[in-house]
Amino acid sequence: MSRSAQATGPTKSFRLIAAQCPGGEPISTSYGPDEVLPIFADDLQPLAVEALDRVVSEASELAELWDETPDGPRWRQIIGGLRAVLAPEPKLQEDSLFDL
């Protein structure tokens, strides 16, 4: 994966929030803080999801610019993966509670 698709400034911020969610990838970088980050408030997750949705919307100039590059599809995959961690789809219950 290219560094440009992986390490854009805004993506780093979302990755920090997603790292504290179930299924989030831990952040490890030599450029990160020396101290452990505090636990972020839960209300940051829906705000991050809203921001990600805006970033990939049709009206987004950022998405338009990424789509013009060879890394565009990978960038969208990264954004989609972050969104899936920040707002996972609820799992469907396999067994019914009642017999009909």
GROMACS .gro file of N, CA and C in nm:
model
  300
    1MET      N    1   0.085  -0.116   0.000
    1MET     CA    2   0.000   0.000   0.000
    1MET      C    3   0.089   0.122   0.000
    2SER      N    4   0.052   0.221  -0.076
    2SER     CA    5   0.135   0.340  -0.081
    2SER      C    6   0.116   0.422   0.047
    3ARG      N    7   0.222   0.493   0.084
    3ARG     CA    8   0.215   0.577   0.203
    3ARG      C    9   0.114   0.688   0.185
    4SER      N   10   0.096   0.735   0.061
    4SER     CA   11   0.002   0.844   0.040
    4SER      C   12  -0.141   0.802   0.071
    5ALA      N   13  -0.179   0.681   0.035
    5ALA     CA   14  -0.315   0.634   0.063
    5ALA      C   15  -0.331   0.597   0.209
    6GLN      N   16  -0.224   0.556   0.273
    6GLN     CA   17  -0.234   0.508   0.410
    6GLN      C   18  -0.225   0.620   0.512
    7ALA      N   19  -0.147   0.722   0.488
    7ALA     CA   20  -0.112   0.813   0.594
    7ALA      C   21  -0.148   0.958   0.567
    8THR      N   22  -0.266   0.982   0.513
    8THR     CA   23  -0.306   1.120   0.498
    8THR      C   24  -0.344   1.176   0.634
    9GLY      N   25  -0.329   1.303   0.652
    9GLY     CA   26  -0.355   1.367   0.781
    9GLY      C   27  -0.490   1.333   0.840
   10PRO      N   28  -0.602   1.358   0.769
   10PRO     CA   29  -0.732   1.326   0.826
   10PRO      C   30  -0.750   1.178   0.855
   11THR      N   31  -0.695   1.093   0.772
   11THR     CA   32  -0.708   0.950   0.795
   11THR      C   33  -0.642   0.911   0.927
   12LYS      N   34  -0.530   0.973   0.959
   12LYS     CA   35  -0.463   0.944   1.086
   12LYS      C   36  -0.554   0.972   1.203
   13SER      N   37  -0.626   1.081   1.199
   13SER     CA   38  -0.716   1.116   1.309
   13SER      C   39  -0.824   1.010   1.327
   14PHE      N   40  -0.882   0.967   1.216
   14PHE     CA   41  -0.986   0.864   1.223
   14PHE      C   42  -0.929   0.733   1.274
   15ARG      N   43  -0.806   0.704   1.232
   15ARG     CA   44  -0.742   0.579   1.275
   15ARG      C   45  -0.719   0.578   1.425
   16LEU      N   46  -0.688   0.695   1.483
   16LEU     CA   47  -0.668   0.702   1.628
   16LEU      C   48  -0.797   0.668   1.702
   17ILE      N   49  -0.909   0.720   1.653
   17ILE     CA   50  -1.038   0.690   1.715
   17ILE      C   51  -1.075   0.544   1.694
   18ALA      N   52  -1.059   0.496   1.571
   18ALA     CA   53  -1.096   0.358   1.538
   18ALA      C   54  -1.010   0.257   1.613
   19ALA      N   55  -0.887   0.293   1.646
   19ALA     CA   56  -0.798   0.200   1.717
   19ALA      C   57  -0.853   0.162   1.853
   20GLN      N   58  -0.938   0.245   1.909
   20GLN     CA   59  -0.994   0.217   2.041
   20GLN      C   60  -1.128   0.146   2.033
   21CYS      N   61  -1.173   0.114   1.913
   21CYS     CA   62  -1.300   0.043   1.894
   21CYS      C   63  -1.272  -0.106   1.878
   22PRO      N   64  -1.372  -0.191   1.910
   22PRO     CA   65  -1.355  -0.333   1.881
   22PRO      C   66  -1.327  -0.354   1.732
   23GLY      N   67  -1.225  -0.427   1.700
   23GLY     CA   68  -1.188  -0.453   1.562
   23GLY      C   69  -1.095  -0.348   1.503
   24GLY      N   70  -1.065  -0.244   1.578
   24GLY     CA   71  -0.976  -0.139   1.529
   24GLY      C   72  -0.832  -0.185   1.533
   25GLU      N   73  -0.754  -0.138   1.437
   25GLU     CA   74  -0.613  -0.174   1.431
   25GLU      C   75  -0.533  -0.084   1.524
   26PRO      N   76  -0.443  -0.141   1.601
   26PRO     CA   77  -0.359  -0.058   1.687
   26PRO      C   78  -0.272   0.035   1.604
   27ILE      N   79  -0.245   0.151   1.658
   27ILE     CA   80  -0.160   0.250   1.591
   27ILE      C   81  -0.018   0.231   1.641
   28SER      N   82   0.072   0.210   1.549
   28SER     CA   83   0.213   0.200   1.586
   28SER      C   84   0.294   0.278   1.483
   29THR      N   85   0.355   0.383   1.529
   29THR     CA   86   0.436   0.464   1.440
   29THR      C   87   0.545   0.532   1.521
   30SER      N   88   0.657   0.549   1.461
   30SER     CA   89   0.766   0.618   1.529
   30SER      C   90   0.738   0.768   1.541
   31TYR      N   91   0.639   0.816   1.469
   31TYR     CA   92   0.604   0.957   1.473
   31TYR      C   93   0.492   0.987   1.573
   32GLY      N   94   0.440   0.885   1.638
   32GLY     CA   95   0.330   0.903   1.732
   32GLY      C   96   0.377   0.960   1.864
   33PRO      N   97   0.281   0.983   1.953
   33PRO     CA   98   0.317   1.037   2.084
   33PRO      C   99   0.395   0.936   2.166
   34ASP      N  100   0.480   0.986   2.255
   34ASP     CA  101   0.559   0.899   2.342
   34ASP      C  102   0.474   0.838   2.453
   35GLU      N  103   0.370   0.908   2.493
   35GLU     CA  104   0.284   0.862   2.601
   35GLU      C  105   0.160   0.794   2.544
   36VAL      N  106   0.099   0.709   2.625
   36VAL     CA  107  -0.023   0.641   2.585
   36VAL      C  108  -0.135   0.744   2.572
   37LEU      N  109  -0.214   0.731   2.466
   37LEU     CA  110  -0.325   0.823   2.444
   37LEU      C  111  -0.438   0.793   2.543
   38PRO      N  112  -0.512   0.895   2.583
   38PRO     CA  113  -0.627   0.870   2.671
   38PRO      C  114  -0.737   0.799   2.593
   39ILE      N  115  -0.830   0.742   2.665
   39ILE     CA  116  -0.947   0.681   2.601
   39ILE      C  117  -1.035   0.794   2.551
   40PHE      N  118  -1.069   0.790   2.423
   40PHE     CA  119  -1.152   0.895   2.364
   40PHE      C  120  -1.298   0.874   2.403
   41ALA      N  121  -1.371   0.982   2.409
   41ALA     CA  122  -1.514   0.977   2.441
   41ALA      C  123  -1.590   0.902   2.331
   42ASP      N  124  -1.691   0.825   2.371
   42ASP     CA  125  -1.770   0.748   2.275
   42ASP      C  126  -1.841   0.836   2.173
   43ASP      N  127  -1.870   0.962   2.210
   43ASP     CA  128  -1.942   1.048   2.117
   43ASP      C  129  -1.856   1.094   1.999
   44LEU      N  130  -1.727   1.062   2.000
   44LEU     CA  131  -1.642   1.093   1.885
   44LEU      C  132  -1.668   0.997   1.769
   45GLN      N  133  -1.711   0.874   1.798
   45GLN     CA  134  -1.732   0.776   1.692
   45GLN      C  135  -1.838   0.821   1.592
   46PRO      N  136  -1.958   0.864   1.636
   46PRO     CA  137  -2.056   0.908   1.535
   46PRO      C  138  -2.011   1.033   1.461
   47LEU      N  139  -1.937   1.120   1.528
   47LEU     CA  140  -1.885   1.239   1.459
   47LEU      C  141  -1.784   1.199   1.352
   48ALA      N  142  -1.700   1.101   1.383
   48ALA     CA  143  -1.602   1.054   1.286
   48ALA      C  144  -1.672   0.989   1.166
   49VAL      N  145  -1.775   0.912   1.193
   49VAL     CA  146  -1.851   0.848   1.084
   49VAL      C  147  -1.914   0.954   0.994
   50GLU      N  148  -1.972   1.057   1.055
   50GLU     CA  149  -2.032   1.165   0.977
   50GLU      C  150  -1.927   1.234   0.890
   51ALA      N  151  -1.811   1.257   0.947
   51ALA     CA  152  -1.703   1.321   0.871
   51ALA      C  153  -1.655   1.232   0.757
   52LEU      N  154  -1.641   1.101   0.783
   52LEU     CA  155  -1.601   1.009   0.677
   52LEU      C  156  -1.703   1.007   0.564
   53ASP      N  157  -1.831   1.008   0.600
   53ASP     CA  158  -1.936   1.009   0.498
   53ASP      C  159  -1.927   1.135   0.412
   54ARG      N  160  -1.894   1.246   0.473
   54ARG     CA  161  -1.879   1.371   0.396
   54ARG      C  162  -1.757   1.364   0.305
   55VAL      N  163  -1.651   1.304   0.355
   55VAL     CA  164  -1.526   1.296   0.278
   55VAL      C  165  -1.544   1.215   0.150
   56VAL      N  166  -1.627   1.113   0.153
   56VAL     CA  167  -1.644   1.029   0.034
   56VAL      C  168  -1.771   1.061  -0.045
   57SER      N  169  -1.842   1.166  -0.007
   57SER     CA  170  -1.965   1.201  -0.078
   57SER      C  171  -1.934   1.255  -0.218
   58GLU      N  172  -2.037   1.259  -0.301
   58GLU     CA  173  -2.019   1.311  -0.437
   58GLU      C  174  -1.976   1.457  -0.437
   59ALA      N  175  -2.015   1.531  -0.334
   59ALA     CA  176  -1.983   1.674  -0.328
   59ALA      C  177  -1.842   1.700  -0.275
   60SER      N  178  -1.770   1.596  -0.237
   60SER     CA  179  -1.638   1.612  -0.176
   60SER      C  180  -1.530   1.633  -0.281
   61GLU      N  181  -1.462   1.746  -0.270
   61GLU     CA  182  -1.349   1.771  -0.360
   61GLU      C  183  -1.234   1.676  -0.329
   62LEU      N  184  -1.217   1.642  -0.201
   62LEU     CA  185  -1.112   1.549  -0.163
   62LEU      C  186  -1.131   1.414  -0.232
   63ALA      N  187  -1.254   1.363  -0.230
   63ALA     CA  188  -1.282   1.236  -0.297
   63ALA      C  189  -1.258   1.247  -0.446
   64GLU      N  190  -1.297   1.358  -0.503
   64GLU     CA  191  -1.275   1.380  -0.646
   64GLU      C  192  -1.126   1.376  -0.679
   65LEU      N  193  -1.046   1.442  -0.597
   65LEU     CA  194  -0.901   1.443  -0.621
   65LEU      C  195  -0.841   1.304  -0.604
   66TRP      N  196  -0.883   1.231  -0.501
   66TRP     CA  197  -0.832   1.095  -0.482
   66TRP      C  198  -0.872   1.006  -0.599
   67ASP      N  199  -0.994   1.022  -0.647
   67ASP     CA  200  -1.042   0.939  -0.757
   67ASP      C  201  -0.963   0.960  -0.886
   68GLU      N  202  -0.893   1.071  -0.895
   68GLU     CA  203  -0.810   1.099  -1.012
   68GLU      C  204  -0.671   1.037  -1.001
   69THR      N  205  -0.641   0.972  -0.890
   69THR     CA  206  -0.509   0.912  -0.869
   69THR      C  207  -0.517   0.761  -0.877
   70PRO      N  208  -0.404   0.695  -0.900
   70PRO     CA  209  -0.403   0.548  -0.899
   70PRO      C  210  -0.436   0.491  -0.761
   71ASP      N  211  -0.412   0.569  -0.654
   71ASP     CA  212  -0.439   0.521  -0.518
   71ASP      C  213  -0.583   0.545  -0.474
   72GLY      N  214  -0.664   0.604  -0.559
   72GLY     CA  215  -0.802   0.635  -0.524
   72GLY      C  216  -0.881   0.516  -0.472
   73PRO      N  217  -0.883   0.403  -0.542
   73PRO     CA  218  -0.958   0.288  -0.492
   73PRO      C  219  -0.908   0.239  -0.356
   74ARG      N  220  -0.777   0.240  -0.337
   74ARG     CA  221  -0.722   0.197  -0.208
   74ARG      C  222  -0.762   0.295  -0.098
   75TRP      N  223  -0.761   0.425  -0.127
   75TRP     CA  224  -0.802   0.526  -0.030
   75TRP      C  225  -0.947   0.503   0.011
   76ARG      N  226  -1.033   0.477  -0.087
   76ARG     CA  227  -1.174   0.450  -0.054
   76ARG      C  228  -1.188   0.323   0.029
   77GLN      N  229  -1.105   0.223   0.002
   77GLN     CA  230  -1.107   0.099   0.081
   77GLN      C  231  -1.067   0.128   0.226
   78ILE      N  232  -0.966   0.210   0.245
   78ILE     CA  233  -0.922   0.247   0.379
   78ILE      C  234  -1.033   0.321   0.452
   79ILE      N  235  -1.095   0.418   0.385
   79ILE     CA  236  -1.204   0.494   0.446
   79ILE      C  237  -1.320   0.400   0.482
   80GLY      N  238  -1.354   0.309   0.392
   80GLY     CA  239  -1.461   0.213   0.419
   80GLY      C  240  -1.430   0.123   0.537
   81GLY      N  241  -1.304   0.081   0.547
   81GLY     CA  242  -1.264  -0.002   0.660
   81GLY      C  243  -1.272   0.073   0.792
   82LEU      N  244  -1.230   0.198   0.792
   82LEU     CA  245  -1.241   0.280   0.913
   82LEU      C  246  -1.388   0.298   0.952
   83ARG      N  247  -1.472   0.323   0.853
   83ARG     CA  248  -1.614   0.342   0.882
   83ARG      C  249  -1.676   0.216   0.939
   84ALA      N  250  -1.636   0.101   0.886
   84ALA     CA  251  -1.689  -0.026   0.936
   84ALA      C  252  -1.651  -0.051   1.082
   85VAL      N  253  -1.534  -0.007   1.121
   85VAL     CA  254  -1.492  -0.023   1.261
   85VAL      C  255  -1.565   0.078   1.350
   86LEU      N  256  -1.578   0.201   1.302
   86LEU     CA  257  -1.642   0.305   1.382
   86LEU      C  258  -1.792   0.287   1.395
   87ALA      N  259  -1.856   0.230   1.296
   87ALA     CA  260  -2.002   0.209   1.298
   87ALA      C  261  -2.033   0.073   1.239
   88PRO      N  262  -2.002  -0.034   1.313
   88PRO     CA  263  -2.025  -0.168   1.258
   88PRO      C  264  -2.174  -0.195   1.236
   89GLU      N  265  -2.200  -0.272   1.133
   89GLU     CA  266  -2.337  -0.314   1.106
   89GLU      C  267  -2.381  -0.409   1.217
   90PRO      N  268  -2.504  -0.393   1.266
   90PRO     CA  269  -2.551  -0.486   1.369
   90PRO      C  270  -2.561  -0.627   1.313
   91LYS      N  271  -2.522  -0.722   1.395
   91LYS     CA  272  -2.530  -0.862   1.351
   91LYS      C  273  -2.673  -0.910   1.359
   92LEU      N  274  -2.715  -0.982   1.256
   92LEU     CA  275  -2.849  -1.038   1.255
   92LEU      C  276  -2.853  -1.160   1.346
   93GLN      N  277  -2.960  -1.170   1.420
   93GLN     CA  278  -2.976  -1.284   1.509
   93GLN      C  279  -3.015  -1.405   1.425
   94GLU      N  280  -2.940  -1.511   1.442
   94GLU     CA  281  -2.965  -1.630   1.361
   94GLU      C  282  -3.085  -1.709   1.410
   95ASP      N  283  -3.102  -1.719   1.540
   95ASP     CA  284  -3.214  -1.795   1.596
   95ASP      C  285  -3.328  -1.700   1.624
   96SER      N  286  -3.449  -1.745   1.593
   96SER     CA  287  -3.563  -1.660   1.622
   96SER      C  288  -3.597  -1.671   1.770
   97LEU      N  289  -3.649  -1.561   1.822
   97LEU     CA  290  -3.688  -1.561   1.962
   97LEU      C  291  -3.818  -1.636   1.983
   98PHE      N  292  -3.902  -1.636   1.881
   98PHE     CA  293  -4.032  -1.699   1.892
   98PHE      C  294  -4.056  -1.787   1.771
   99ASP      N  295  -4.124  -1.897   1.790
   99ASP     CA  296  -4.164  -1.980   1.678
   99ASP      C  297  -4.297  -1.928   1.628
  100LEU      N  298  -4.301  -1.903   1.499
  100LEU     CA  299  -4.427  -1.853   1.441
  100LEU      C  300  -4.500  -1.961   1.369
   0.00000   0.00000   0.00000
